[in-house]
Amino acid sequence: MMLEMKSAAEISLMRAAGQLVAEILARLEERIKPGATTADLNRLAERYIYQKGAQPAFKGYRGFPATLCTSVNEHVVHGIPGARVLNEGDIISIDCGVQLNGFYGDAAWTFAVGHISEEKRNLLDVGEQSLQKGIAKATVGNRLSDISAAIQRYVEEKGMSVVRDYTGHGIGRQLHESPEIRNFGRPGRGPRLTKGMVLAIEPMVNLGTHHVDTEEDGWTVTTRDRMPSAHFEHTIAVTETGYEILTLLPELLPKGGY
Ligand code: MG
Ligand code: MG
């Protein structure tokens, strides 16, 4: 497995790409209301990306037709934006990737549409916290699967499940680079983390079963039991003293604090 380390100069370019993604998610959050369509959100993101001289990373990737992945309720990932209207009580994950000055940034967040059930609120909290548990292990000297194990342990302690079929990834001049980062597994396996690794860590957390299926559109991934799912992702860089979240903006600061 080829693991590419990024120089300080490369990480500073990746920070710019990551900040653009964070900014887009923050702007979209203001638009997530009952009555909005997922196509509205996609249009806004796409316009903003081009305005900033960047390119949408997902549009055309293996034939994906849109700038954002918008995944509502039982959708896990890769939902296609369209005429679907958001309703009070829905949750929607928005995954956004951009390419800017030759480097990619990638992040996802799951938002509440108006007032949501206690059950969905817990799912969002556990999903967000599981991402933080994983990121906390992304430090020099740890092994790659320490991230995976921390995510799985936290989610299962809370009585929820992690999706097996999709993973996080290295990121840089390519959207998806080595290594693949599972959200489950035993700790102490895989490559040792070193300064200059840039990783997109992205747990997908289900309220019910971890099993998923792909819809007839060929993209939308759905929980097999149709129970809700949440997705949280940050692009992070492993640094000398810890990690830096490249896709973090103050608007996205979790209540727990990073
Ligand atoms: Mg990703
Ligand atoms: Mg993503």
PDB file of C-alpha atoms and ligand atoms in Angstrom:
ATOM      1  CA  MET A   1       0.000   0.000   0.000  1.00  0.00           C
ATOM      2  CA  MET A   2       1.461   3.349  -1.074  1.00  0.00           C
ATOM      3  CA  LEU A   3       0.901   6.005   1.565  1.00  0.00           C
ATOM      4  CA  GLU A   4       1.737   9.464   0.401  1.00  0.00           C
ATOM      5  CA  MET A   5       2.926  12.015   2.961  1.00  0.00           C
ATOM      6  CA  LYS A   6       2.106  15.629   2.305  1.00  0.00           C
ATOM      7  CA  SER A   7       4.589  18.473   2.825  1.00  0.00           C
ATOM      8  CA  ALA A   8       3.669  21.580   4.797  1.00  0.00           C
ATOM      9  CA  ALA A   9       3.145  23.436   1.519  1.00  0.00           C
ATOM     10  CA  GLU A  10       0.809  20.721   0.236  1.00  0.00           C
ATOM     11  CA  ILE A  11      -1.121  20.686   3.513  1.00  0.00           C
ATOM     12  CA  SER A  12      -1.593  24.413   3.271  1.00  0.00           C
ATOM     13  CA  LEU A  13      -3.200  23.935  -0.168  1.00  0.00           C
ATOM     14  CA  MET A  14      -5.346  21.158   1.258  1.00  0.00           C
ATOM     15  CA  ARG A  15      -6.370  23.472   4.100  1.00  0.00           C
ATOM     16  CA  ALA A  16      -7.720  25.914   1.499  1.00  0.00           C
ATOM     17  CA  ALA A  17      -9.727  23.140  -0.187  1.00  0.00           C
ATOM     18  CA  GLY A  18     -10.954  21.914   3.195  1.00  0.00           C
ATOM     19  CA  GLN A  19     -12.002  25.370   4.328  1.00  0.00           C
ATOM     20  CA  LEU A  20     -14.028  25.825   1.159  1.00  0.00           C
ATOM     21  CA  VAL A  21     -15.896  22.574   1.853  1.00  0.00           C
ATOM     22  CA  ALA A  22     -16.534  23.651   5.456  1.00  0.00           C
ATOM     23  CA  GLU A  23     -17.821  27.010   4.290  1.00  0.00           C
ATOM     24  CA  ILE A  24     -20.219  25.348   1.854  1.00  0.00           C
ATOM     25  CA  LEU A  25     -21.615  23.043   4.543  1.00  0.00           C
ATOM     26  CA  ALA A  26     -22.089  25.998   6.873  1.00  0.00           C
ATOM     27  CA  ARG A  27     -23.951  27.935   4.163  1.00  0.00           C
ATOM     28  CA  LEU A  28     -26.106  24.934   3.301  1.00  0.00           C
ATOM     29  CA  GLU A  29     -27.047  24.447   6.937  1.00  0.00           C
ATOM     30  CA  GLU A  30     -28.897  27.787   6.819  1.00  0.00           C
ATOM     31  CA  ARG A  31     -30.959  26.518   3.863  1.00  0.00           C
ATOM     32  CA  ILE A  32     -31.973  23.223   5.408  1.00  0.00           C
ATOM     33  CA  LYS A  33     -35.623  23.862   6.247  1.00  0.00           C
ATOM     34  CA  PRO A  34     -38.951  22.186   5.567  1.00  0.00           C
ATOM     35  CA  GLY A  35     -39.900  22.952   1.959  1.00  0.00           C
ATOM     36  CA  ALA A  36     -36.368  23.123   0.538  1.00  0.00           C
ATOM     37  CA  THR A  37     -35.488  20.552  -2.116  1.00  0.00           C
ATOM     38  CA  THR A  38     -32.236  18.662  -2.310  1.00  0.00           C
ATOM     39  CA  ALA A  39     -31.761  20.121  -5.811  1.00  0.00           C
ATOM     40  CA  ASP A  40     -31.889  23.627  -4.258  1.00  0.00           C
ATOM     41  CA  LEU A  41     -29.004  22.706  -1.978  1.00  0.00           C
ATOM     42  CA  ASN A  42     -27.039  21.185  -4.829  1.00  0.00           C
ATOM     43  CA  ARG A  43     -27.467  24.269  -6.997  1.00  0.00           C
ATOM     44  CA  LEU A  44     -26.284  26.568  -4.223  1.00  0.00           C
ATOM     45  CA  ALA A  45     -23.184  24.468  -3.544  1.00  0.00           C
ATOM     46  CA  GLU A  46     -22.273  24.141  -7.205  1.00  0.00           C
ATOM     47  CA  ARG A  47     -22.589  27.848  -7.890  1.00  0.00           C
ATOM     48  CA  TYR A  48     -20.431  28.669  -4.860  1.00  0.00           C
ATOM     49  CA  ILE A  49     -17.724  26.163  -5.818  1.00  0.00           C
ATOM     50  CA  TYR A  50     -17.364  27.600  -9.327  1.00  0.00           C
ATOM     51  CA  GLN A  51     -17.438  31.152  -7.950  1.00  0.00           C
ATOM     52  CA  LYS A  52     -14.407  30.275  -5.829  1.00  0.00           C
ATOM     53  CA  GLY A  53     -12.497  28.899  -8.820  1.00  0.00           C
ATOM     54  CA  ALA A  54     -12.821  25.321  -7.579  1.00  0.00           C
ATOM     55  CA  GLN A  55     -14.354  22.193  -9.130  1.00  0.00           C
ATOM     56  CA  PRO A  56     -16.957  19.876  -7.633  1.00  0.00           C
ATOM     57  CA  ALA A  57     -15.204  16.604  -6.831  1.00  0.00           C
ATOM     58  CA  PHE A  58     -18.153  14.246  -7.103  1.00  0.00           C
ATOM     59  CA  LYS A  59     -19.819  15.493 -10.288  1.00  0.00           C
ATOM     60  CA  GLY A  60     -18.859  13.010 -12.981  1.00  0.00           C
ATOM     61  CA  TYR A  61     -16.897  10.841 -10.525  1.00  0.00           C
ATOM     62  CA  ARG A  62     -17.609   7.306 -11.794  1.00  0.00           C
ATOM     63  CA  GLY A  63     -20.640   8.919 -13.428  1.00  0.00           C
ATOM     64  CA  PHE A  64     -22.196  10.480 -10.304  1.00  0.00           C
ATOM     65  CA  PRO A  65     -24.543  13.164 -11.645  1.00  0.00           C
ATOM     66  CA  ALA A  66     -24.354  15.928  -9.004  1.00  0.00           C
ATOM     67  CA  THR A  67     -22.131  18.159  -6.889  1.00  0.00           C
ATOM     68  CA  LEU A  68     -23.471  16.992  -3.525  1.00  0.00           C
ATOM     69  CA  CYS A  69     -24.558  13.679  -2.127  1.00  0.00           C
ATOM     70  CA  THR A  70     -27.806  14.327  -0.233  1.00  0.00           C
ATOM     71  CA  SER A  71     -28.972  11.362   1.834  1.00  0.00           C
ATOM     72  CA  VAL A  72     -32.257  11.649   3.716  1.00  0.00           C
ATOM     73  CA  ASN A  73     -33.369   9.532   6.720  1.00  0.00           C
ATOM     74  CA  GLU A  74     -32.754   5.847   5.820  1.00  0.00           C
ATOM     75  CA  HIS A  75     -30.328   6.858   3.063  1.00  0.00           C
ATOM     76  CA  VAL A  76     -26.789   6.169   4.207  1.00  0.00           C
ATOM     77  CA  VAL A  77     -24.652   7.858   1.527  1.00  0.00           C
ATOM     78  CA  HIS A  78     -24.603   8.762  -2.191  1.00  0.00           C
ATOM     79  CA  GLY A  79     -28.160  10.101  -2.416  1.00  0.00           C
ATOM     80  CA  ILE A  80     -28.733  12.061  -5.630  1.00  0.00           C
ATOM     81  CA  PRO A  81     -30.127  15.583  -5.260  1.00  0.00           C
ATOM     82  CA  GLY A  82     -33.449  16.171  -7.001  1.00  0.00           C
ATOM     83  CA  ALA A  83     -37.065  17.198  -6.525  1.00  0.00           C
ATOM     84  CA  ARG A  84     -37.349  15.648  -3.057  1.00  0.00           C
ATOM     85  CA  VAL A  85     -38.767  18.144  -0.591  1.00  0.00           C
ATOM     86  CA  LEU A  86     -37.401  18.172   2.945  1.00  0.00           C
ATOM     87  CA  ASN A  87     -39.991  17.726   5.679  1.00  0.00           C
ATOM     88  CA  GLU A  88     -39.984  18.662   9.334  1.00  0.00           C
ATOM     89  CA  GLY A  89     -38.467  15.758  11.249  1.00  0.00           C
ATOM     90  CA  ASP A  90     -36.166  14.552   8.453  1.00  0.00           C
ATOM     91  CA  ILE A  91     -32.429  14.260   8.817  1.00  0.00           C
ATOM     92  CA  ILE A  92     -30.212  14.900   5.802  1.00  0.00           C
ATOM     93  CA  SER A  93     -26.554  14.131   5.325  1.00  0.00           C
ATOM     94  CA  ILE A  94     -24.712  16.327   2.908  1.00  0.00           C
ATOM     95  CA  ASP A  95     -21.419  15.119   1.519  1.00  0.00           C
ATOM     96  CA  CYS A  96     -19.351  17.684  -0.366  1.00  0.00           C
ATOM     97  CA  GLY A  97     -16.010  17.374  -2.118  1.00  0.00           C
ATOM     98  CA  VAL A  98     -14.063  20.012  -4.025  1.00  0.00           C
ATOM     99  CA  GLN A  99     -10.850  20.230  -5.968  1.00  0.00           C
ATOM    100  CA  LEU A 100      -8.952  23.484  -5.554  1.00  0.00           C
ATOM    101  CA  ASN A 101      -5.435  24.205  -6.832  1.00  0.00           C
ATOM    102  CA  GLY A 102      -4.852  20.531  -7.530  1.00  0.00           C
ATOM    103  CA  PHE A 103      -5.933  19.194  -4.143  1.00  0.00           C
ATOM    104  CA  TYR A 104      -9.141  17.733  -2.799  1.00  0.00           C
ATOM    105  CA  GLY A 105     -11.163  18.496   0.314  1.00  0.00           C
ATOM    106  CA  ASP A 106     -13.993  16.214   1.465  1.00  0.00           C
ATOM    107  CA  ALA A 107     -16.439  16.478   4.370  1.00  0.00           C
ATOM    108  CA  ALA A 108     -19.953  15.422   5.285  1.00  0.00           C
ATOM    109  CA  TRP A 109     -22.394  16.407   7.983  1.00  0.00           C
ATOM    110  CA  THR A 110     -25.877  15.282   8.952  1.00  0.00           C
ATOM    111  CA  PHE A 111     -28.396  17.992   9.792  1.00  0.00           C
ATOM    112  CA  ALA A 112     -31.844  18.073  11.371  1.00  0.00           C
ATOM    113  CA  VAL A 113     -34.749  19.496   9.361  1.00  0.00           C
ATOM    114  CA  GLY A 114     -36.713  21.480  11.930  1.00  0.00           C
ATOM    115  CA  HIS A 115     -37.645  19.521  15.042  1.00  0.00           C
ATOM    116  CA  ILE A 116     -36.580  15.861  15.011  1.00  0.00           C
ATOM    117  CA  SER A 117     -37.390  12.877  17.216  1.00  0.00           C
ATOM    118  CA  GLU A 118     -35.324  12.050  20.280  1.00  0.00           C
ATOM    119  CA  GLU A 119     -34.184   8.892  18.509  1.00  0.00           C
ATOM    120  CA  LYS A 120     -32.815  10.817  15.532  1.00  0.00           C
ATOM    121  CA  ARG A 121     -31.227  13.404  17.839  1.00  0.00           C
ATOM    122  CA  ASN A 122     -29.356  10.589  19.608  1.00  0.00           C
ATOM    123  CA  LEU A 123     -28.254   9.193  16.256  1.00  0.00           C
ATOM    124  CA  LEU A 124     -26.803  12.560  15.222  1.00  0.00           C
ATOM    125  CA  ASP A 125     -25.030  12.962  18.561  1.00  0.00           C
ATOM    126  CA  VAL A 126     -23.542   9.463  18.438  1.00  0.00           C
ATOM    127  CA  GLY A 127     -22.489   9.881  14.794  1.00  0.00           C
ATOM    128  CA  GLU A 128     -20.787  13.180  15.469  1.00  0.00           C
ATOM    129  CA  GLN A 129     -19.094  11.901  18.615  1.00  0.00           C
ATOM    130  CA  SER A 130     -17.927   8.740  16.843  1.00  0.00           C
ATOM    131  CA  LEU A 131     -16.142  10.900  14.290  1.00  0.00           C
ATOM    132  CA  GLN A 132     -14.423  12.730  17.114  1.00  0.00           C
ATOM    133  CA  LYS A 133     -13.429   9.421  18.781  1.00  0.00           C
ATOM    134  CA  GLY A 134     -11.846   8.323  15.510  1.00  0.00           C
ATOM    135  CA  ILE A 135     -10.082  11.619  14.875  1.00  0.00           C
ATOM    136  CA  ALA A 136      -8.647  11.576  18.404  1.00  0.00           C
ATOM    137  CA  LYS A 137      -6.725   8.408  17.444  1.00  0.00           C
ATOM    138  CA  ALA A 138      -5.233  10.009  14.315  1.00  0.00           C
ATOM    139  CA  THR A 139      -1.913  10.831  15.931  1.00  0.00           C
ATOM    140  CA  VAL A 140       1.705   9.907  15.224  1.00  0.00           C
ATOM    141  CA  GLY A 141       2.623   6.419  16.398  1.00  0.00           C
ATOM    142  CA  ASN A 142      -0.911   5.007  16.475  1.00  0.00           C
ATOM    143  CA  ARG A 143      -1.948   2.365  13.957  1.00  0.00           C
ATOM    144  CA  LEU A 144      -4.571   2.981  11.299  1.00  0.00           C
ATOM    145  CA  SER A 145      -7.064   0.523  12.800  1.00  0.00           C
ATOM    146  CA  ASP A 146      -6.941   2.339  16.152  1.00  0.00           C
ATOM    147  CA  ILE A 147      -9.182   4.904  14.400  1.00  0.00           C
ATOM    148  CA  SER A 148     -11.513   2.149  13.164  1.00  0.00           C
ATOM    149  CA  ALA A 149     -11.753   0.405  16.516  1.00  0.00           C
ATOM    150  CA  ALA A 150     -12.442   3.609  18.451  1.00  0.00           C
ATOM    151  CA  ILE A 151     -15.345   4.454  16.144  1.00  0.00           C
ATOM    152  CA  GLN A 152     -16.888   0.985  16.322  1.00  0.00           C
ATOM    153  CA  ARG A 153     -16.493   0.664  20.083  1.00  0.00           C
ATOM    154  CA  TYR A 154     -18.178   4.011  20.748  1.00  0.00           C
ATOM    155  CA  VAL A 155     -21.083   3.426  18.359  1.00  0.00           C
ATOM    156  CA  GLU A 156     -21.815  -0.095  19.585  1.00  0.00           C
ATOM    157  CA  GLU A 157     -21.615   0.998  23.227  1.00  0.00           C
ATOM    158  CA  LYS A 158     -24.476   3.326  22.359  1.00  0.00           C
ATOM    159  CA  GLY A 159     -26.494   0.450  20.884  1.00  0.00           C
ATOM    160  CA  MET A 160     -26.124   1.567  17.263  1.00  0.00           C
ATOM    161  CA  SER A 161     -24.185   0.041  14.345  1.00  0.00           C
ATOM    162  CA  VAL A 162     -21.454   1.076  11.902  1.00  0.00           C
ATOM    163  CA  VAL A 163     -21.731   0.471   8.175  1.00  0.00           C
ATOM    164  CA  ARG A 164     -19.177  -2.084   6.892  1.00  0.00           C
ATOM    165  CA  ASP A 165     -19.477  -1.606   3.142  1.00  0.00           C
ATOM    166  CA  TYR A 166     -18.100   1.931   2.829  1.00  0.00           C
ATOM    167  CA  THR A 167     -14.941   3.416   4.298  1.00  0.00           C
ATOM    168  CA  GLY A 168     -12.916   6.555   4.774  1.00  0.00           C
ATOM    169  CA  HIS A 169      -9.776   7.134   2.721  1.00  0.00           C
ATOM    170  CA  GLY A 170      -6.535   8.960   2.205  1.00  0.00           C
ATOM    171  CA  ILE A 171      -6.945  12.156   0.204  1.00  0.00           C
ATOM    172  CA  GLY A 172      -4.673  14.565  -1.658  1.00  0.00           C
ATOM    173  CA  ARG A 173      -4.184  15.064  -5.382  1.00  0.00           C
ATOM    174  CA  GLN A 174      -6.730  12.267  -5.721  1.00  0.00           C
ATOM    175  CA  LEU A 175     -10.130  12.214  -4.033  1.00  0.00           C
ATOM    176  CA  HIS A 176      -9.593   8.641  -2.868  1.00  0.00           C
ATOM    177  CA  GLU A 177      -6.068   7.577  -1.971  1.00  0.00           C
ATOM    178  CA  SER A 178      -4.649   4.824   0.212  1.00  0.00           C
ATOM    179  CA  PRO A 179      -5.265   3.858   2.906  1.00  0.00           C
ATOM    180  CA  GLU A 180      -8.840   2.662   3.159  1.00  0.00           C
ATOM    181  CA  ILE A 181     -10.118   3.560   6.644  1.00  0.00           C
ATOM    182  CA  ARG A 182     -12.705   1.160   7.994  1.00  0.00           C
ATOM    183  CA  ASN A 183     -15.113   2.207  10.704  1.00  0.00           C
ATOM    184  CA  PHE A 184     -14.801  -1.141  12.469  1.00  0.00           C
ATOM    185  CA  GLY A 185     -12.132  -3.647  13.397  1.00  0.00           C
ATOM    186  CA  ARG A 186      -9.537  -4.533  15.992  1.00  0.00           C
ATOM    187  CA  PRO A 187      -7.035  -1.919  17.142  1.00  0.00           C
ATOM    188  CA  GLY A 188      -3.284  -2.148  16.546  1.00  0.00           C
ATOM    189  CA  ARG A 189      -3.439  -3.146  12.865  1.00  0.00           C
ATOM    190  CA  GLY A 190      -2.377  -1.511   9.649  1.00  0.00           C
ATOM    191  CA  PRO A 191       0.223   1.145   8.943  1.00  0.00           C
ATOM    192  CA  ARG A 192       1.605   3.351  11.671  1.00  0.00           C
ATOM    193  CA  LEU A 193       0.380   6.930  11.374  1.00  0.00           C
ATOM    194  CA  THR A 194       3.026   9.485  10.561  1.00  0.00           C
ATOM    195  CA  LYS A 195       3.244  13.234  10.175  1.00  0.00           C
ATOM    196  CA  GLY A 196       1.953  14.417   6.809  1.00  0.00           C
ATOM    197  CA  MET A 197      -0.746  11.795   6.306  1.00  0.00           C
ATOM    198  CA  VAL A 198      -4.041  13.358   5.242  1.00  0.00           C
ATOM    199  CA  LEU A 199      -7.121  11.260   5.909  1.00  0.00           C
ATOM    200  CA  ALA A 200     -10.851  11.574   5.302  1.00  0.00           C
ATOM    201  CA  ILE A 201     -12.436   9.848   8.301  1.00  0.00           C
ATOM    202  CA  GLU A 202     -16.141   9.194   7.800  1.00  0.00           C
ATOM    203  CA  PRO A 203     -18.232   6.962  10.039  1.00  0.00           C
ATOM    204  CA  MET A 204     -21.703   6.004   8.801  1.00  0.00           C
ATOM    205  CA  VAL A 205     -23.845   5.163  11.816  1.00  0.00           C
ATOM    206  CA  ASN A 206     -27.173   3.313  11.717  1.00  0.00           C
ATOM    207  CA  LEU A 207     -29.868   3.188  14.380  1.00  0.00           C
ATOM    208  CA  GLY A 208     -30.664  -0.405  13.425  1.00  0.00           C
ATOM    209  CA  THR A 209     -28.825  -3.013  11.390  1.00  0.00           C
ATOM    210  CA  HIS A 210     -25.465  -2.263   9.777  1.00  0.00           C
ATOM    211  CA  HIS A 211     -26.601  -3.950   6.551  1.00  0.00           C
ATOM    212  CA  VAL A 212     -27.196  -1.694   3.554  1.00  0.00           C
ATOM    213  CA  ASP A 213     -28.480  -2.007  -0.014  1.00  0.00           C
ATOM    214  CA  THR A 214     -28.131   0.092  -3.163  1.00  0.00           C
ATOM    215  CA  GLU A 215     -31.293   1.510  -4.701  1.00  0.00           C
ATOM    216  CA  GLU A 216     -32.320   1.070  -8.313  1.00  0.00           C
ATOM    217  CA  ASP A 217     -30.799   4.439  -9.239  1.00  0.00           C
ATOM    218  CA  GLY A 218     -27.452   2.674  -8.855  1.00  0.00           C
ATOM    219  CA  TRP A 219     -26.199   5.153  -6.249  1.00  0.00           C
ATOM    220  CA  THR A 220     -28.386   5.723  -3.205  1.00  0.00           C
ATOM    221  CA  VAL A 221     -27.293   3.456  -0.352  1.00  0.00           C
ATOM    222  CA  THR A 222     -30.109   2.632   2.073  1.00  0.00           C
ATOM    223  CA  THR A 223     -30.297   0.780   5.379  1.00  0.00           C
ATOM    224  CA  ARG A 224     -31.761  -2.684   4.868  1.00  0.00           C
ATOM    225  CA  ASP A 225     -34.254  -2.170   7.734  1.00  0.00           C
ATOM    226  CA  ARG A 226     -35.095   1.368   6.541  1.00  0.00           C
ATOM    227  CA  MET A 227     -34.124   2.823   9.904  1.00  0.00           C
ATOM    228  CA  PRO A 228     -32.312   6.176   9.881  1.00  0.00           C
ATOM    229  CA  SER A 229     -28.590   6.591   9.260  1.00  0.00           C
ATOM    230  CA  ALA A 230     -26.136   9.445   9.814  1.00  0.00           C
ATOM    231  CA  HIS A 231     -22.796  10.303   8.199  1.00  0.00           C
ATOM    232  CA  PHE A 232     -20.083  12.618   9.483  1.00  0.00           C
ATOM    233  CA  GLU A 233     -16.755  13.240   7.777  1.00  0.00           C
ATOM    234  CA  HIS A 234     -13.740  15.463   8.192  1.00  0.00           C
ATOM    235  CA  THR A 235     -10.498  15.692   6.252  1.00  0.00           C
ATOM    236  CA  ILE A 236      -7.666  15.771   8.800  1.00  0.00           C
ATOM    237  CA  ALA A 237      -3.874  16.015   8.669  1.00  0.00           C
ATOM    238  CA  VAL A 238      -1.656  14.126  11.088  1.00  0.00           C
ATOM    239  CA  THR A 239       0.765  16.647  12.597  1.00  0.00           C
ATOM    240  CA  GLU A 240       3.830  16.458  14.819  1.00  0.00           C
ATOM    241  CA  THR A 241       1.798  17.079  17.946  1.00  0.00           C
ATOM    242  CA  GLY A 242      -1.617  15.686  17.053  1.00  0.00           C
ATOM    243  CA  TYR A 243      -3.938  16.385  14.146  1.00  0.00           C
ATOM    244  CA  GLU A 244      -5.424  19.324  12.317  1.00  0.00           C
ATOM    245  CA  ILE A 245      -9.003  19.215  11.037  1.00  0.00           C
ATOM    246  CA  LEU A 246      -8.758  20.829   7.609  1.00  0.00           C
ATOM    247  CA  THR A 247     -12.535  20.972   7.071  1.00  0.00           C
ATOM    248  CA  LEU A 248     -13.445  22.654  10.353  1.00  0.00           C
ATOM    249  CA  LEU A 249     -15.189  26.020  10.570  1.00  0.00           C
ATOM    250  CA  PRO A 250     -16.478  27.591  13.802  1.00  0.00           C
ATOM    251  CA  GLU A 251     -20.061  27.134  12.516  1.00  0.00           C
ATOM    252  CA  LEU A 252     -19.532  23.401  12.532  1.00  0.00           C
ATOM    253  CA  LEU A 253     -18.005  23.186  16.005  1.00  0.00           C
ATOM    254  CA  PRO A 254     -19.725  20.373  17.847  1.00  0.00           C
ATOM    255  CA  LYS A 255     -21.129  20.975  21.294  1.00  0.00           C
ATOM    256  CA  GLY A 256     -18.544  18.632  22.764  1.00  0.00           C
ATOM    257  CA  GLY A 257     -15.709  20.768  21.397  1.00  0.00           C
ATOM    258  CA  TYR A 258     -12.744  19.509  19.408  1.00  0.00           C
TER     259      TYR A 258
HETATM  260 MG    MG B   1     -14.912  10.818   1.676  1.00  0.00          MG
HETATM  261 MG    MG B   2     -17.249  12.834   1.528  1.00  0.00          MG
END
